[in-house]
mmCIF file of C-alpha atoms in Angstrom:
data_model
loop_
_atom_site.group_PDB
_atom_site.id
_atom_site.type_symbol
_atom_site.label_atom_id
_atom_site.label_comp_id
_atom_site.label_asym_id
_atom_site.label_seq_id
_atom_site.Cartn_x
_atom_site.Cartn_y
_atom_site.Cartn_z
ATOM 1 C CA MET A 1 46.300 -19.360 -2.031
ATOM 2 C CA THR A 2 46.434 -19.476 1.752
ATOM 3 C CA ALA A 3 42.660 -19.827 2.018
ATOM 4 C CA GLY A 4 42.764 -22.810 -0.330
ATOM 5 C CA LEU A 5 45.495 -24.478 1.719
ATOM 6 C CA PHE A 6 43.536 -23.941 4.931
ATOM 7 C CA THR A 7 40.400 -25.356 3.322
ATOM 8 C CA VAL A 8 42.194 -28.527 2.249
ATOM 9 C CA MET A 9 44.061 -28.895 5.542
ATOM 10 C CA PHE A 10 40.992 -28.502 7.759
ATOM 11 C CA SER A 11 38.928 -30.750 5.475
ATOM 12 C CA ILE A 12 41.491 -33.517 5.893
ATOM 13 C CA ILE A 13 41.598 -32.992 9.665
ATOM 14 C CA ALA A 14 37.786 -33.132 9.872
ATOM 15 C CA GLY A 15 37.721 -36.248 7.698
ATOM 16 C CA VAL A 16 40.209 -38.046 9.918
ATOM 17 C CA GLY A 17 38.213 -37.026 12.996
ATOM 18 C CA LEU A 18 34.961 -38.325 11.518
ATOM 19 C CA GLY A 19 36.747 -41.485 10.375
ATOM 20 C CA ASN A 20 37.317 -42.310 14.031
ATOM 21 C CA LEU A 21 33.548 -42.749 14.395
ATOM 22 C CA GLU A 22 33.613 -46.009 12.423
ATOM 23 C CA GLY A 23 33.406 -48.087 15.602
ATOM 24 C CA VAL A 24 30.456 -46.118 16.991
ATOM 25 C CA ASN A 25 26.864 -47.206 16.480
ATOM 26 C CA LEU A 26 25.417 -44.081 14.855
ATOM 27 C CA ARG A 27 21.921 -45.608 14.750
ATOM 28 C CA SER A 28 21.688 -45.242 18.514
ATOM 29 C CA GLU A 29 19.791 -42.187 19.753
ATOM 30 C CA ARG A 30 22.126 -41.995 22.746
ATOM 31 C CA ASN A 31 25.228 -41.767 20.573
ATOM 32 C CA LEU A 32 23.619 -39.248 18.215
ATOM 33 C CA PHE A 33 22.679 -37.087 21.199
ATOM 34 C CA VAL A 34 26.200 -37.251 22.666
ATOM 35 C CA LEU A 35 27.795 -36.363 19.336
ATOM 36 C CA GLY A 36 25.287 -33.612 18.489
ATOM 37 C CA ALA A 37 25.412 -32.007 21.927
ATOM 38 C CA GLY A 38 29.196 -32.030 21.859
ATOM 39 C CA LEU A 39 29.363 -30.342 18.480
ATOM 40 C CA TYR A 40 26.708 -27.788 19.464
ATOM 41 C CA ASN A 41 28.323 -26.931 22.805
ATOM 42 C CA GLY A 42 31.683 -26.461 21.131
ATOM 43 C CA GLU A 43 30.627 -22.905 20.387
ATOM 44 C CA PHE A 44 30.613 -21.963 24.098
ATOM 45 C CA ASN A 45 33.465 -19.658 24.899
ATOM 46 C CA GLY A 46 31.983 -17.361 27.493
ATOM 47 C CA PRO A 47 34.110 -16.021 30.320
ATOM 48 C CA VAL A 48 33.933 -17.652 33.737
ATOM 49 C CA ASN A 49 33.907 -15.189 36.631
ATOM 50 C CA THR A 50 34.571 -16.509 40.123
ATOM 51 C CA PRO A 51 36.418 -14.971 43.067
ATOM 52 C CA SER A 52 39.524 -17.064 42.222
ATOM 53 C CA GLN A 53 41.516 -15.504 39.389
ATOM 54 C CA THR A 54 43.637 -18.653 38.997
ATOM 55 C CA PHE A 55 40.533 -20.814 38.524
ATOM 56 C CA ASN A 56 39.124 -18.274 36.052
ATOM 57 C CA ASP A 57 42.322 -18.363 33.995
ATOM 58 C CA ILE A 58 42.413 -22.164 33.879
ATOM 59 C CA VAL A 59 38.752 -22.613 32.908
ATOM 60 C CA ASN A 60 38.764 -19.735 30.430
ATOM 61 C CA SER A 61 41.854 -21.108 28.690
ATOM 62 C CA MET A 62 40.248 -24.567 28.361
ATOM 63 C CA CYS A 63 36.953 -23.100 27.149
ATOM 64 C CA SER A 64 38.589 -20.818 24.587
ATOM 65 C CA THR A 65 39.077 -23.711 22.139
ATOM 66 C CA PRO A 66 35.838 -25.101 20.627
ATOM 67 C CA ALA A 67 37.433 -28.517 20.095
ATOM 68 C CA ALA A 68 38.314 -28.790 23.787
ATOM 69 C CA VAL A 69 34.783 -27.813 24.818
ATOM 70 C CA SER A 70 33.333 -30.407 22.423
ATOM 71 C CA LEU A 71 35.682 -33.069 23.770
ATOM 72 C CA MET A 72 34.812 -32.322 27.391
ATOM 73 C CA THR A 73 31.069 -32.283 26.627
ATOM 74 C CA CYS A 74 31.171 -35.572 24.715
ATOM 75 C CA LEU A 75 33.306 -37.227 27.369
ATOM 76 C CA LEU A 76 31.019 -36.088 30.186
ATOM 77 C CA LEU A 77 27.865 -37.215 28.376
ATOM 78 C CA ASP A 78 29.367 -40.511 27.199
ATOM 79 C CA LEU A 79 30.435 -41.452 30.711
ATOM 80 C CA SER A 80 27.249 -40.268 32.449
ATOM 81 C CA ILE A 81 24.472 -41.549 30.145
ATOM 82 C CA PRO A 82 23.920 -45.304 30.586
ATOM 83 C CA ALA A 83 24.557 -47.427 27.507
ATOM 84 C CA VAL A 84 23.409 -50.883 26.515
ATOM 85 C CA PRO A 85 26.126 -53.280 25.315
ATOM 86 C CA GLY A 86 27.232 -52.415 21.796
ATOM 87 C CA GLU A 87 26.432 -48.680 21.993
ATOM 88 C CA ARG A 88 29.822 -47.510 23.223
ATOM 89 C CA SER A 89 32.767 -47.303 20.895
ATOM 90 C CA GLU A 90 34.941 -49.492 23.137
ATOM 91 C CA GLU A 91 33.342 -52.677 21.831
ATOM 92 C CA GLY A 92 33.775 -51.585 18.225
ATOM 93 C CA TRP A 93 37.464 -50.835 18.672
ATOM 94 C CA GLN A 94 38.082 -54.137 20.450
ATOM 95 C CA GLN A 95 36.459 -56.066 17.600
ATOM 96 C CA GLN A 96 38.756 -54.420 15.041
ATOM 97 C CA GLU A 97 41.934 -55.542 16.788
#
């Protein structure tokens, strides 16, 4: 029973998350790379070991959640890889308003 509820709940959450991609041009290789790399790197949860224990705790807590790692990876790649007009989701969201 619980497994069935979790399956339905996480399916709905994933569907809503993918529904937010409607304003993104998924025919662009840049956008496919950003999305694919973010999903792939979401599995990173290795420990960070530096001399600062406070820094280690902060980074390890952020990297312990795959969704947070995916978000940070996608955000970093989206802001650092140049885009031609119409490739970023900002234009798509502005057109819908």
